[in-house]
Structures are given as structure tokens and as C-alpha cells.
PDB file of C-alpha atoms in Angstrom:
ATOM      1  CA  MET A   1      -7.541  20.870 -15.008  1.00  0.00           C
ATOM      2  CA  GLU A   2      -5.206  21.829 -12.197  1.00  0.00           C
ATOM      3  CA  ASN A   3      -6.399  18.847 -10.177  1.00  0.00           C
ATOM      4  CA  PHE A   4      -6.051  16.552 -13.144  1.00  0.00           C
ATOM      5  CA  ILE A   5      -2.458  17.666 -13.797  1.00  0.00           C
ATOM      6  CA  PHE A   6      -1.704  17.298 -10.114  1.00  0.00           C
ATOM      7  CA  SER A   7      -2.914  13.623 -10.118  1.00  0.00           C
ATOM      8  CA  LEU A   8      -1.023  12.928 -13.345  1.00  0.00           C
ATOM      9  CA  ASN A   9       2.202  14.191 -11.729  1.00  0.00           C
ATOM     10  CA  ALA A  10       1.701  11.929  -8.764  1.00  0.00           C
ATOM     11  CA  THR A  11       0.960   8.693 -10.785  1.00  0.00           C
ATOM     12  CA  ILE A  12       2.337   8.863 -14.292  1.00  0.00           C
ATOM     13  CA  PRO A  13       6.005   8.936 -13.158  1.00  0.00           C
ATOM     14  CA  ILE A  14       5.386   5.753 -11.195  1.00  0.00           C
ATOM     15  CA  PHE A  15       3.821   4.122 -14.279  1.00  0.00           C
ATOM     16  CA  LEU A  16       6.819   5.239 -16.377  1.00  0.00           C
ATOM     17  CA  ILE A  17       9.256   3.484 -13.998  1.00  0.00           C
ATOM     18  CA  ILE A  18       7.140   0.275 -14.297  1.00  0.00           C
ATOM     19  CA  ILE A  19       7.373   0.534 -18.089  1.00  0.00           C
ATOM     20  CA  LEU A  20      11.190   1.130 -17.868  1.00  0.00           C
ATOM     21  CA  GLY A  21      11.578  -2.018 -15.793  1.00  0.00           C
ATOM     22  CA  TRP A  22       9.721  -4.064 -18.498  1.00  0.00           C
ATOM     23  CA  VAL A  23      11.807  -2.490 -21.313  1.00  0.00           C
ATOM     24  CA  LEU A  24      15.134  -3.225 -19.415  1.00  0.00           C
ATOM     25  CA  MET A  25      13.987  -6.832 -18.990  1.00  0.00           C
ATOM     26  CA  GLN A  26      13.080  -7.300 -22.671  1.00  0.00           C
ATOM     27  CA  VAL A  27      16.503  -5.906 -23.843  1.00  0.00           C
ATOM     28  CA  GLY A  28      18.422  -8.077 -21.454  1.00  0.00           C
ATOM     29  CA  ILE A  29      19.782  -5.536 -19.025  1.00  0.00           C
ATOM     30  CA  PHE A  30      17.678  -7.162 -16.220  1.00  0.00           C
ATOM     31  CA  ASN A  31      17.391 -10.952 -15.745  1.00  0.00           C
ATOM     32  CA  LYS A  32      15.474 -13.202 -13.406  1.00  0.00           C
ATOM     33  CA  GLU A  33      18.498 -13.454 -11.010  1.00  0.00           C
ATOM     34  CA  PHE A  34      18.492  -9.648 -10.647  1.00  0.00           C
ATOM     35  CA  THR A  35      14.740  -9.502  -9.940  1.00  0.00           C
ATOM     36  CA  THR A  36      15.010 -12.190  -7.315  1.00  0.00           C
ATOM     37  CA  VAL A  37      17.802 -10.438  -5.432  1.00  0.00           C
ATOM     38  CA  ALA A  38      16.050  -7.057  -5.797  1.00  0.00           C
ATOM     39  CA  ASP A  39      12.821  -8.504  -4.387  1.00  0.00           C
ATOM     40  CA  ARG A  40      14.706  -9.764  -1.360  1.00  0.00           C
ATOM     41  CA  TYR A  41      16.539  -6.421  -0.909  1.00  0.00           C
ATOM     42  CA  VAL A  42      13.351  -4.336  -1.100  1.00  0.00           C
ATOM     43  CA  PHE A  43      11.363  -6.609   1.193  1.00  0.00           C
ATOM     44  CA  LYS A  44      14.088  -7.104   3.890  1.00  0.00           C
ATOM     45  CA  ILE A  45      15.938  -3.818   3.835  1.00  0.00           C
ATOM     46  CA  ALA A  46      14.660  -0.878   1.889  1.00  0.00           C
ATOM     47  CA  LEU A  47      10.882  -0.958   2.617  1.00  0.00           C
ATOM     48  CA  PRO A  48      11.399  -1.625   6.336  1.00  0.00           C
ATOM     49  CA  LEU A  49      13.757   1.405   6.555  1.00  0.00           C
ATOM     50  CA  LEU A  50      11.276   3.553   4.549  1.00  0.00           C
ATOM     51  CA  VAL A  51       8.367   2.934   6.989  1.00  0.00           C
ATOM     52  CA  PHE A  52      10.772   3.211  10.020  1.00  0.00           C
ATOM     53  CA  LYS A  53      12.005   6.634   8.797  1.00  0.00           C
ATOM     54  CA  ASP A  54       8.473   7.963   8.123  1.00  0.00           C
ATOM     55  CA  ILE A  55       7.195   6.987  11.489  1.00  0.00           C
ATOM     56  CA  ALA A  56      10.269   7.641  13.583  1.00  0.00           C
ATOM     57  CA  THR A  57      10.680  11.175  12.354  1.00  0.00           C
ATOM     58  CA  ALA A  58       6.990  12.187  12.832  1.00  0.00           C
ATOM     59  CA  ASP A  59       5.908  14.304  15.774  1.00  0.00           C
ATOM     60  CA  ILE A  60       2.947  12.150  16.655  1.00  0.00           C
ATOM     61  CA  TYR A  61       2.305  13.873  20.006  1.00  0.00           C
ATOM     62  CA  GLU A  62       1.749  17.200  18.350  1.00  0.00           C
ATOM     63  CA  MET A  63      -0.679  15.849  15.827  1.00  0.00           C
ATOM     64  CA  PHE A  64      -2.401  13.125  17.884  1.00  0.00           C
ATOM     65  CA  ASN A  65      -6.153  12.875  17.353  1.00  0.00           C
ATOM     66  CA  LEU A  66      -7.786   9.928  18.977  1.00  0.00           C
ATOM     67  CA  LYS A  67     -10.934  10.093  16.796  1.00  0.00           C
ATOM     68  CA  PHE A  68      -8.771  10.214  13.625  1.00  0.00           C
ATOM     69  CA  VAL A  69      -6.572   7.250  14.793  1.00  0.00           C
ATOM     70  CA  LEU A  70      -9.662   5.110  15.664  1.00  0.00           C
ATOM     71  CA  PHE A  71     -11.323   5.926  12.381  1.00  0.00           C
ATOM     72  CA  CYS A  72      -8.180   4.904  10.436  1.00  0.00           C
ATOM     73  CA  ALA A  73      -7.665   1.735  12.425  1.00  0.00           C
ATOM     74  CA  ILE A  74     -11.292   0.594  12.417  1.00  0.00           C
ATOM     75  CA  GLY A  75     -11.710   1.619   8.757  1.00  0.00           C
ATOM     76  CA  THR A  76      -8.647  -0.425   7.735  1.00  0.00           C
ATOM     77  CA  THR A  77      -9.849  -3.460   9.705  1.00  0.00           C
ATOM     78  CA  LEU A  78     -13.328  -3.327   8.104  1.00  0.00           C
ATOM     79  CA  MET A  79     -11.801  -2.753   4.678  1.00  0.00           C
ATOM     80  CA  PHE A  80      -9.582  -5.761   4.776  1.00  0.00           C
ATOM     81  CA  LEU A  81     -12.214  -8.076   6.278  1.00  0.00           C
ATOM     82  CA  GLY A  82     -14.824  -6.970   3.843  1.00  0.00           C
ATOM     83  CA  VAL A  83     -12.569  -7.516   0.773  1.00  0.00           C
ATOM     84  CA  TRP A  84     -11.363 -10.850   2.156  1.00  0.00           C
ATOM     85  CA  LEU A  85     -14.984 -12.065   2.566  1.00  0.00           C
ATOM     86  CA  PHE A  86     -15.807 -10.868  -0.955  1.00  0.00           C
ATOM     87  CA  ALA A  87     -12.715 -12.618  -2.409  1.00  0.00           C
ATOM     88  CA  HIS A  88     -13.807 -15.969  -0.886  1.00  0.00           C
ATOM     89  CA  TRP A  89     -17.076 -15.597  -2.748  1.00  0.00           C
ATOM     90  CA  TYR A  90     -15.793 -14.041  -5.980  1.00  0.00           C
ATOM     91  CA  CYS A  91     -12.471 -15.892  -6.597  1.00  0.00           C
ATOM     92  CA  LYS A  92     -13.247 -19.359  -8.149  1.00  0.00           C
ATOM     93  CA  ASP A  93      -9.527 -20.079  -8.164  1.00  0.00           C
ATOM     94  CA  LYS A  94      -8.822 -20.132  -4.424  1.00  0.00           C
ATOM     95  CA  SER A  95      -5.111 -19.595  -4.892  1.00  0.00           C
ATOM     96  CA  MET A  96      -6.010 -15.988  -5.920  1.00  0.00           C
ATOM     97  CA  ILE A  97      -7.769 -15.092  -2.683  1.00  0.00           C
ATOM     98  CA  GLY A  98      -4.724 -13.808  -0.785  1.00  0.00           C
ATOM     99  CA  ALA A  99      -3.260 -11.770  -3.611  1.00  0.00           C
ATOM    100  CA  PHE A 100      -6.663 -10.322  -4.633  1.00  0.00           C
ATOM    101  CA  THR A 101      -7.566  -9.307  -1.122  1.00  0.00           C
ATOM    102  CA  GLN A 102      -4.209  -7.633  -0.417  1.00  0.00           C
ATOM    103  CA  ALA A 103      -4.065  -5.805  -3.734  1.00  0.00           C
ATOM    104  CA  ALA A 104      -7.668  -4.622  -3.512  1.00  0.00           C
ATOM    105  CA  ALA A 105      -7.391  -3.333  -0.009  1.00  0.00           C
ATOM    106  CA  ARG A 106      -3.842  -2.075   0.496  1.00  0.00           C
ATOM    107  CA  GLY A 107      -2.933   1.313  -0.969  1.00  0.00           C
ATOM    108  CA  SER A 108       0.270   3.383  -1.132  1.00  0.00           C
ATOM    109  CA  ALA A 109      -0.202   4.909   2.301  1.00  0.00           C
ATOM    110  CA  ALA A 110       3.470   5.030   3.396  1.00  0.00           C
ATOM    111  CA  ILE A 111       4.989   5.662  -0.071  1.00  0.00           C
ATOM    112  CA  LEU A 112       2.417   8.089  -1.497  1.00  0.00           C
ATOM    113  CA  GLY A 113       0.805   9.452   1.639  1.00  0.00           C
ATOM    114  CA  ILE A 114       3.164  12.180   2.874  1.00  0.00           C
ATOM    115  CA  ALA A 115       4.143  13.308  -0.617  1.00  0.00           C
ATOM    116  CA  PHE A 116       0.423  13.599  -1.635  1.00  0.00           C
ATOM    117  CA  VAL A 117      -0.628  15.652   1.346  1.00  0.00           C
ATOM    118  CA  GLU A 118       2.502  17.892   1.104  1.00  0.00           C
ATOM    119  CA  ASN A 119       1.685  18.633  -2.618  1.00  0.00           C
ATOM    120  CA  ILE A 120      -1.630  20.027  -1.540  1.00  0.00           C
ATOM    121  CA  TYR A 121      -0.924  21.680   1.827  1.00  0.00           C
ATOM    122  CA  GLY A 122       2.781  22.254   1.868  1.00  0.00           C
ATOM    123  CA  SER A 123       3.217  20.128   4.976  1.00  0.00           C
ATOM    124  CA  SER A 124       2.659  16.479   5.846  1.00  0.00           C
ATOM    125  CA  GLY A 125      -0.408  17.320   7.989  1.00  0.00           C
ATOM    126  CA  MET A 126      -2.130  14.220   9.283  1.00  0.00           C
ATOM    127  CA  ALA A 127      -0.400  11.803   6.886  1.00  0.00           C
ATOM    128  CA  PRO A 128       2.156  10.506   9.484  1.00  0.00           C
ATOM    129  CA  MET A 129      -0.689   9.907  11.978  1.00  0.00           C
ATOM    130  CA  MET A 130      -2.611   7.965   9.277  1.00  0.00           C
ATOM    131  CA  ILE A 131       0.588   5.960   8.538  1.00  0.00           C
ATOM    132  CA  VAL A 132       1.020   5.046  12.303  1.00  0.00           C
ATOM    133  CA  SER A 133      -2.690   4.133  12.570  1.00  0.00           C
ATOM    134  CA  ALA A 134      -3.147   2.240   9.330  1.00  0.00           C
ATOM    135  CA  VAL A 135       0.097   0.888   7.925  1.00  0.00           C
ATOM    136  CA  PRO A 136       0.888  -1.516  10.821  1.00  0.00           C
ATOM    137  CA  LEU A 137      -2.570  -3.077  10.329  1.00  0.00           C
ATOM    138  CA  TYR A 138      -2.006  -3.084   6.580  1.00  0.00           C
ATOM    139  CA  ASN A 139       1.016  -5.303   7.049  1.00  0.00           C
ATOM    140  CA  ILE A 140      -0.384  -7.479   9.786  1.00  0.00           C
ATOM    141  CA  PHE A 141      -3.597  -8.262   7.862  1.00  0.00           C
ATOM    142  CA  SER A 142      -1.511  -8.770   4.676  1.00  0.00           C
ATOM    143  CA  VAL A 143       0.777 -11.264   6.292  1.00  0.00           C
ATOM    144  CA  VAL A 144      -2.129 -13.238   7.788  1.00  0.00           C
ATOM    145  CA  ILE A 145      -4.222 -13.215   4.559  1.00  0.00           C
ATOM    146  CA  LEU A 146      -1.135 -14.165   2.414  1.00  0.00           C
ATOM    147  CA  THR A 147      -0.224 -16.930   4.846  1.00  0.00           C
ATOM    148  CA  PHE A 148      -3.682 -18.492   4.433  1.00  0.00           C
ATOM    149  CA  GLY A 149      -3.655 -17.830   0.729  1.00  0.00           C
ATOM    150  CA  ALA A 150      -0.157 -19.251   0.056  1.00  0.00           C
ATOM    151  CA  SER A 151       0.216 -22.019  -2.480  1.00  0.00           C
ATOM    152  CA  ASP A 152       1.322 -24.422   0.238  1.00  0.00           C
ATOM    153  CA  ALA A 153      -1.392 -23.364   2.776  1.00  0.00           C
ATOM    154  CA  ASP A 154      -3.608 -26.375   2.076  1.00  0.00           C
ATOM    155  CA  THR A 155      -0.856 -28.841   3.119  1.00  0.00           C
ATOM    156  CA  ALA A 156      -1.075 -27.680   6.692  1.00  0.00           C
ATOM    157  CA  ASP A 157      -3.912 -27.917   9.212  1.00  0.00           C
ATOM    158  CA  ARG A 158      -5.840 -24.796  10.335  1.00  0.00           C
ATOM    159  CA  SER A 159      -4.041 -24.513  13.639  1.00  0.00           C
ATOM    160  CA  GLY A 160      -0.734 -24.838  11.797  1.00  0.00           C
ATOM    161  CA  ASN A 161      -1.764 -22.032   9.443  1.00  0.00           C
ATOM    162  CA  ILE A 162      -2.659 -19.785  12.403  1.00  0.00           C
ATOM    163  CA  ARG A 163       0.680 -20.558  14.091  1.00  0.00           C
ATOM    164  CA  LYS A 164       2.495 -19.877  10.855  1.00  0.00           C
ATOM    165  CA  ALA A 165       0.659 -16.565  10.423  1.00  0.00           C
ATOM    166  CA  CYS A 166       1.606 -15.449  13.939  1.00  0.00           C
ATOM    167  CA  ILE A 167       5.280 -16.374  13.222  1.00  0.00           C
ATOM    168  CA  ASN A 168       5.190 -14.571   9.906  1.00  0.00           C
ATOM    169  CA  VAL A 169       3.714 -11.372  11.505  1.00  0.00           C
ATOM    170  CA  ALA A 170       6.427 -11.487  14.231  1.00  0.00           C
ATOM    171  CA  LYS A 171       9.324 -11.860  11.810  1.00  0.00           C
ATOM    172  CA  ASN A 172       7.999  -9.756   8.933  1.00  0.00           C
ATOM    173  CA  PRO A 173      10.773  -7.144   8.220  1.00  0.00           C
ATOM    174  CA  ILE A 174       8.201  -4.391   7.396  1.00  0.00           C
ATOM    175  CA  ILE A 175       6.344  -4.895  10.618  1.00  0.00           C
ATOM    176  CA  ILE A 176       9.644  -4.871  12.578  1.00  0.00           C
ATOM    177  CA  GLY A 177      10.449  -1.568  10.884  1.00  0.00           C
ATOM    178  CA  ILE A 178       6.991  -0.143  11.881  1.00  0.00           C
ATOM    179  CA  LEU A 179       7.434  -1.285  15.460  1.00  0.00           C
ATOM    180  CA  ALA A 180      10.922   0.235  15.679  1.00  0.00           C
ATOM    181  CA  GLY A 181       9.608   3.446  14.172  1.00  0.00           C
ATOM    182  CA  CYS A 182       6.794   3.628  16.740  1.00  0.00           C
ATOM    183  CA  ILE A 183       9.205   3.198  19.580  1.00  0.00           C
ATOM    184  CA  PHE A 184      11.430   6.003  18.300  1.00  0.00           C
ATOM    185  CA  ALA A 185       8.408   8.239  17.795  1.00  0.00           C
ATOM    186  CA  PHE A 186       6.651   7.571  21.067  1.00  0.00           C
ATOM    187  CA  PHE A 187       9.741   8.011  23.129  1.00  0.00           C
ATOM    188  CA  ARG A 188      11.040  10.863  20.914  1.00  0.00           C
ATOM    189  CA  ILE A 189      14.397   9.199  20.389  1.00  0.00           C
ATOM    190  CA  PRO A 190      16.439  11.518  18.173  1.00  0.00           C
ATOM    191  CA  ILE A 191      18.306   9.905  15.283  1.00  0.00           C
ATOM    192  CA  PRO A 192      21.740  11.489  14.649  1.00  0.00           C
ATOM    193  CA  TYR A 193      22.147  13.169  11.255  1.00  0.00           C
ATOM    194  CA  ILE A 194      24.679  10.633   9.787  1.00  0.00           C
ATOM    195  CA  PRO A 195      22.591   7.463  10.404  1.00  0.00           C
ATOM    196  CA  LEU A 196      19.394   9.327   9.413  1.00  0.00           C
ATOM    197  CA  LYS A 197      20.967  10.399   6.173  1.00  0.00           C
ATOM    198  CA  ALA A 198      22.083   6.881   5.461  1.00  0.00           C
ATOM    199  CA  ILE A 199      18.666   5.450   6.303  1.00  0.00           C
ATOM    200  CA  SER A 200      16.987   8.087   4.188  1.00  0.00           C
ATOM    201  CA  ASN A 201      19.200   7.255   1.171  1.00  0.00           C
ATOM    202  CA  ILE A 202      18.504   3.521   1.484  1.00  0.00           C
ATOM    203  CA  ALA A 203      14.766   4.136   2.030  1.00  0.00           C
ATOM    204  CA  ALA A 204      14.714   6.223  -1.145  1.00  0.00           C
ATOM    205  CA  THR A 205      15.667   3.214  -3.166  1.00  0.00           C
ATOM    206  CA  ALA A 206      12.594   1.159  -2.045  1.00  0.00           C
ATOM    207  CA  SER A 207      10.027   2.595  -4.425  1.00  0.00           C
ATOM    208  CA  PRO A 208      12.073   2.861  -7.679  1.00  0.00           C
ATOM    209  CA  ILE A 209      13.649  -0.629  -7.359  1.00  0.00           C
ATOM    210  CA  ALA A 210      10.340  -2.243  -6.431  1.00  0.00           C
ATOM    211  CA  LEU A 211       8.637  -0.507  -9.382  1.00  0.00           C
ATOM    212  CA  LEU A 212      11.362  -1.580 -11.738  1.00  0.00           C
ATOM    213  CA  VAL A 213      10.954  -5.139 -10.616  1.00  0.00           C
ATOM    214  CA  VAL A 214       7.139  -5.011 -11.066  1.00  0.00           C
ATOM    215  CA  GLY A 215       7.743  -3.936 -14.626  1.00  0.00           C
ATOM    216  CA  ALA A 216      10.535  -6.433 -15.245  1.00  0.00           C
ATOM    217  CA  THR A 217       8.483  -9.361 -14.034  1.00  0.00           C
ATOM    218  CA  PHE A 218       5.217  -8.228 -15.545  1.00  0.00           C
ATOM    219  CA  GLU A 219       3.988 -11.037 -17.799  1.00  0.00           C
ATOM    220  CA  GLY A 220       1.512  -9.602 -20.247  1.00  0.00           C
ATOM    221  CA  ARG A 221      -0.092 -12.806 -21.497  1.00  0.00           C
ATOM    222  CA  LYS A 222      -0.564 -14.220 -18.025  1.00  0.00           C
ATOM    223  CA  ALA A 223      -1.842 -10.842 -16.723  1.00  0.00           C
ATOM    224  CA  LEU A 224      -4.357 -10.683 -19.655  1.00  0.00           C
ATOM    225  CA  ALA A 225      -5.641 -14.028 -18.647  1.00  0.00           C
ATOM    226  CA  LYS A 226      -6.499 -12.479 -15.231  1.00  0.00           C
ATOM    227  CA  ILE A 227      -7.725  -9.146 -16.472  1.00  0.00           C
ATOM    228  CA  LYS A 228     -11.172  -9.528 -15.037  1.00  0.00           C
ATOM    229  CA  PRO A 229     -10.168 -10.045 -11.365  1.00  0.00           C
ATOM    230  CA  SER A 230      -7.636  -7.313 -11.939  1.00  0.00           C
ATOM    231  CA  LEU A 231     -10.313  -4.904 -13.057  1.00  0.00           C
ATOM    232  CA  VAL A 232     -12.607  -5.895 -10.195  1.00  0.00           C
ATOM    233  CA  ALA A 233      -9.835  -5.441  -7.592  1.00  0.00           C
ATOM    234  CA  THR A 234      -8.878  -2.038  -9.126  1.00  0.00           C
ATOM    235  CA  LEU A 235     -12.496  -0.885  -9.014  1.00  0.00           C
ATOM    236  CA  ILE A 236     -12.739  -1.931  -5.390  1.00  0.00           C
ATOM    237  CA  LYS A 237      -9.540  -0.142  -4.467  1.00  0.00           C
ATOM    238  CA  LEU A 238     -10.045   3.084  -6.364  1.00  0.00           C
ATOM    239  CA  VAL A 239     -13.843   3.662  -6.247  1.00  0.00           C
ATOM    240  CA  ILE A 240     -15.903   1.322  -4.018  1.00  0.00           C
ATOM    241  CA  ILE A 241     -13.890   1.538  -0.798  1.00  0.00           C
ATOM    242  CA  PRO A 242     -13.664   5.349  -0.802  1.00  0.00           C
ATOM    243  CA  ALA A 243     -17.377   5.541  -1.748  1.00  0.00           C
ATOM    244  CA  ILE A 244     -18.252   3.441   1.254  1.00  0.00           C
ATOM    245  CA  PHE A 245     -16.060   5.112   3.914  1.00  0.00           C
ATOM    246  CA  PHE A 246     -15.954   8.765   2.793  1.00  0.00           C
ATOM    247  CA  PRO A 247     -19.522   9.549   3.981  1.00  0.00           C
ATOM    248  CA  PHE A 248     -18.600   8.330   7.451  1.00  0.00           C
ATOM    249  CA  ALA A 249     -15.324  10.365   7.409  1.00  0.00           C
ATOM    250  CA  ILE A 250     -17.345  13.514   6.576  1.00  0.00           C
ATOM    251  CA  LEU A 251     -20.032  12.690   9.136  1.00  0.00           C
ATOM    252  CA  PHE A 252     -17.295  12.408  11.882  1.00  0.00           C
ATOM    253  CA  GLY A 253     -16.187  15.948  10.959  1.00  0.00           C
ATOM    254  CA  PHE A 254     -12.849  15.252   9.255  1.00  0.00           C
ATOM    255  CA  ARG A 255     -11.722  18.044   6.868  1.00  0.00           C
ATOM    256  CA  ASN A 256      -8.723  19.406   4.941  1.00  0.00           C
ATOM    257  CA  SER A 257      -5.534  17.425   5.474  1.00  0.00           C
ATOM    258  CA  GLU A 258      -7.389  14.850   7.568  1.00  0.00           C
ATOM    259  CA  LEU A 259      -9.611  14.022   4.550  1.00  0.00           C
ATOM    260  CA  VAL A 260      -6.646  13.993   2.158  1.00  0.00           C
ATOM    261  CA  ALA A 261      -4.816  11.542   4.408  1.00  0.00           C
ATOM    262  CA  ILE A 262      -8.010   9.392   4.549  1.00  0.00           C
ATOM    263  CA  LEU A 263      -8.179   9.609   0.767  1.00  0.00           C
ATOM    264  CA  VAL A 264      -4.682   8.201   0.514  1.00  0.00           C
ATOM    265  CA  MET A 265      -5.617   5.430   2.959  1.00  0.00           C
ATOM    266  CA  LEU A 266      -8.789   4.496   1.076  1.00  0.00           C
ATOM    267  CA  GLY A 267      -8.279   5.370  -2.521  1.00  0.00           C
ATOM    268  CA  SER A 268      -4.585   5.459  -3.408  1.00  0.00           C
ATOM    269  CA  PRO A 269      -3.378   2.918  -6.028  1.00  0.00           C
ATOM    270  CA  THR A 270      -2.266  -0.515  -4.890  1.00  0.00           C
ATOM    271  CA  THR A 271       1.205  -0.250  -3.349  1.00  0.00           C
ATOM    272  CA  VAL A 272       4.075  -1.974  -4.996  1.00  0.00           C
ATOM    273  CA  SER A 273       4.972  -3.649  -1.723  1.00  0.00           C
ATOM    274  CA  CYS A 274       1.908  -5.843  -2.325  1.00  0.00           C
ATOM    275  CA  TYR A 275       3.768  -7.433  -5.224  1.00  0.00           C
ATOM    276  CA  ILE A 276       6.965  -7.870  -3.106  1.00  0.00           C
ATOM    277  CA  MET A 277       5.037  -9.562  -0.272  1.00  0.00           C
ATOM    278  CA  ALA A 278       2.899 -11.735  -2.533  1.00  0.00           C
ATOM    279  CA  LYS A 279       5.895 -13.072  -4.355  1.00  0.00           C
ATOM    280  CA  ASN A 280       7.909 -13.653  -1.097  1.00  0.00           C
ATOM    281  CA  MET A 281       5.004 -15.388   0.512  1.00  0.00           C
ATOM    282  CA  ASN A 282       4.115 -17.876  -2.334  1.00  0.00           C
ATOM    283  CA  ASN A 283       0.955 -16.034  -3.486  1.00  0.00           C
ATOM    284  CA  ASP A 284      -0.203 -15.044  -6.988  1.00  0.00           C
ATOM    285  CA  ALA A 285       2.469 -12.516  -8.024  1.00  0.00           C
ATOM    286  CA  VAL A 286       1.196 -12.269 -11.581  1.00  0.00           C
ATOM    287  CA  LEU A 287      -2.314 -11.176 -10.421  1.00  0.00           C
ATOM    288  CA  THR A 288      -0.754  -8.737  -7.996  1.00  0.00           C
ATOM    289  CA  SER A 289       1.527  -7.090 -10.515  1.00  0.00           C
ATOM    290  CA  SER A 290      -1.367  -6.751 -12.936  1.00  0.00           C
ATOM    291  CA  ILE A 291      -3.479  -4.974 -10.309  1.00  0.00           C
ATOM    292  CA  VAL A 292      -0.521  -2.737  -9.423  1.00  0.00           C
ATOM    293  CA  VAL A 293      -0.105  -1.681 -12.994  1.00  0.00           C
ATOM    294  CA  LEU A 294      -3.817  -1.159 -13.686  1.00  0.00           C
ATOM    295  CA  ALA A 295      -4.461   0.647 -10.379  1.00  0.00           C
ATOM    296  CA  THR A 296      -1.517   2.927 -10.867  1.00  0.00           C
ATOM    297  CA  LEU A 297      -2.637   3.897 -14.389  1.00  0.00           C
ATOM    298  CA  LEU A 298      -6.299   4.517 -13.509  1.00  0.00           C
ATOM    299  CA  SER A 299      -5.607   6.271 -10.230  1.00  0.00           C
ATOM    300  CA  SER A 300      -4.727   9.509 -12.008  1.00  0.00           C
ATOM    301  CA  ILE A 301      -8.423   9.638 -13.062  1.00  0.00           C
ATOM    302  CA  SER A 302      -9.952   8.386  -9.716  1.00  0.00           C
ATOM    303  CA  LEU A 303      -7.825  10.601  -7.444  1.00  0.00           C
ATOM    304  CA  THR A 304      -8.611  13.634  -9.619  1.00  0.00           C
ATOM    305  CA  ALA A 305     -12.338  12.755  -9.377  1.00  0.00           C
ATOM    306  CA  TRP A 306     -12.235  12.413  -5.611  1.00  0.00           C
ATOM    307  CA  ILE A 307     -10.194  15.604  -5.148  1.00  0.00           C
ATOM    308  CA  PHE A 308     -12.686  17.439  -7.421  1.00  0.00           C
ATOM    309  CA  ILE A 309     -15.685  16.144  -5.444  1.00  0.00           C
ATOM    310  CA  LEU A 310     -14.069  17.038  -2.014  1.00  0.00           C
ATOM    311  CA  ARG A 311     -13.111  20.477  -3.319  1.00  0.00           C
ATOM    312  CA  SER A 312     -16.534  21.072  -4.866  1.00  0.00           C
ATOM    313  CA  PHE A 313     -18.182  20.503  -1.505  1.00  0.00           C
ATOM    314  CA  ALA A 314     -15.520  22.733   0.238  1.00  0.00           C
ATOM    315  CA  LEU A 315     -14.277  19.830   2.299  1.00  0.00           C
ATOM    316  CA  ILE A 316     -10.646  20.412   1.446  1.00  0.00           C
TER     317      ILE A 316
END
């Protein structure tokens, strides 16, 4: 029961903010112009500052573990490639491939990771190292996959799409934030209190505004029309991916905060930034928002189950 309450505390507040966004849209407080501007703000300002702060303020030298870093990086790569191949086979509507792949593979590592580990262990543990190892790849793979899955992708040749993907990776604000954070972390560049406080305040707006926009733009009838792929993507994200990779993590000797950080990487609900990126890169935003809502709701059950299993085997 304690584990179940813990997972509810981590996920239900997120779901309630999404519902609030939908309600505010229905009563006319939000409108399409607001959601468009809010999308752009979160994508270009708030989320990049959030990942920058998380990485730049982490002491990566103290917690560096090469085996852990390689596992997170290789696991993330295999996870995205595997889901992408499955999406090409599963999605009859090829315009859904990019959104399906990103939403089924990409979890709330940066947003949920540190908070989740701190709730269990009282400190961030290996979460910042997981973020450094996996989140840059999350964003690089997402940009590439969404570039090839964009609604206008078929109008360009293959070499043009590859060139466009490289350009999108280089100019993606979230990736720029990650790279800047890595530079500050690796060279241990201190951030003075005043700018750090300002950055923290702006970064703190990323999740609530993004969640409100997901709720505000959630189109129930269109989402219900895509409920089957949404359910499949959610099952992949919350159950299948962790079930495939957890045995290897245990075999490699990862325990305690390392395993919890890996749980966040593998089995956390689809991050709201998936919706922001899908919409900004001309992919299926309706499918993405549907998966975000569904995965967020069901993750309270799946995360509870994974924590219970890990604790039952004295792994955490």
C-alpha cells in the first residue's frame, strides 16, 4: 500500500494538471492562440533551461560509473531502434510512425527522474548520471525520428531528409540546453546564485505549462479514434521495455538508486515534451497527447508493480 500511495503521489498530480488544462480550454480561459504561444515557450525556453539546470548542477565526477553510463546509452539506443522498427511494421498509417515511436520509447527521465529517486532515497543518487547518459540520446533520436515522420517528409528525397535531421538536431533548443549543461558539469563551471535562481524559476514552469497545454489541446473524439495505437504504445512504454531490459540491468549488478534510475529511464510515463516536439515538428500531436494522458494515468499502477517486484527481490 505504501508503494501504491507513493506512485499515486508521483503521477496523479500530473494527471490533474492535464485535466485542469482541458477544463480551462472548455470554459474559454485558454484558447488556441495561447496554446500555440505556450508550446513555443516551453519548447524553446523552459524545457532547455530545465535540462540545462539538472545537468549543470550535477556532480558527475563524484558519481561517474562507466558501466552504468554505457548501459543507459546502449539501452536507450536499442530501445528507440527497436520501437522504431516495430512502428514501421505496426502503424498502417505511416504518418503515425514518428509520434508513436517517440511516445512509446521516451519517458520522463529529466522531469520525473531526480524527484522519483529522491522520494525513495532522500538524494538524487544516480539519476543525474542517467540523465546525462540517456536524455541527450532521447532528444537526438526523437529529432531524427520526428524529422523522417513529419507530414512533409515525403516531399523531400532521402538525402534531403538526412540533411534536415542533422540540421534539426544541431538547432534543437533542448539539445543545445543539454550540451551547455554538459559543458558546465564537465568543467565544473559554477553558476552564481542570482542567474541560477532565475534559471530555476523559469525551468520550474516547463512541466506545469506543458501539461496544461496537453490538456487544453486534448481532442477526445480524435484521441478515441486512435485508442488502439495509444494502448499499444503505452503497454510498450510501461511494461514491455522494462521487462526486456531489467533482467540485463540486474545481471550487470545494478542495485538500489542505480536500479531506480534505470526504472525511470525504462518505465516512466511518456514525457510531456514528446507532445511539444511532435507538434512543433509536424507530427501526430493528437496521438502523442493521447499516449501522454494514458501513460500518465496507468503509470501509477505499473510503477507500483515494478517497485514492488524490485523490493520483493531485495534489489532496492
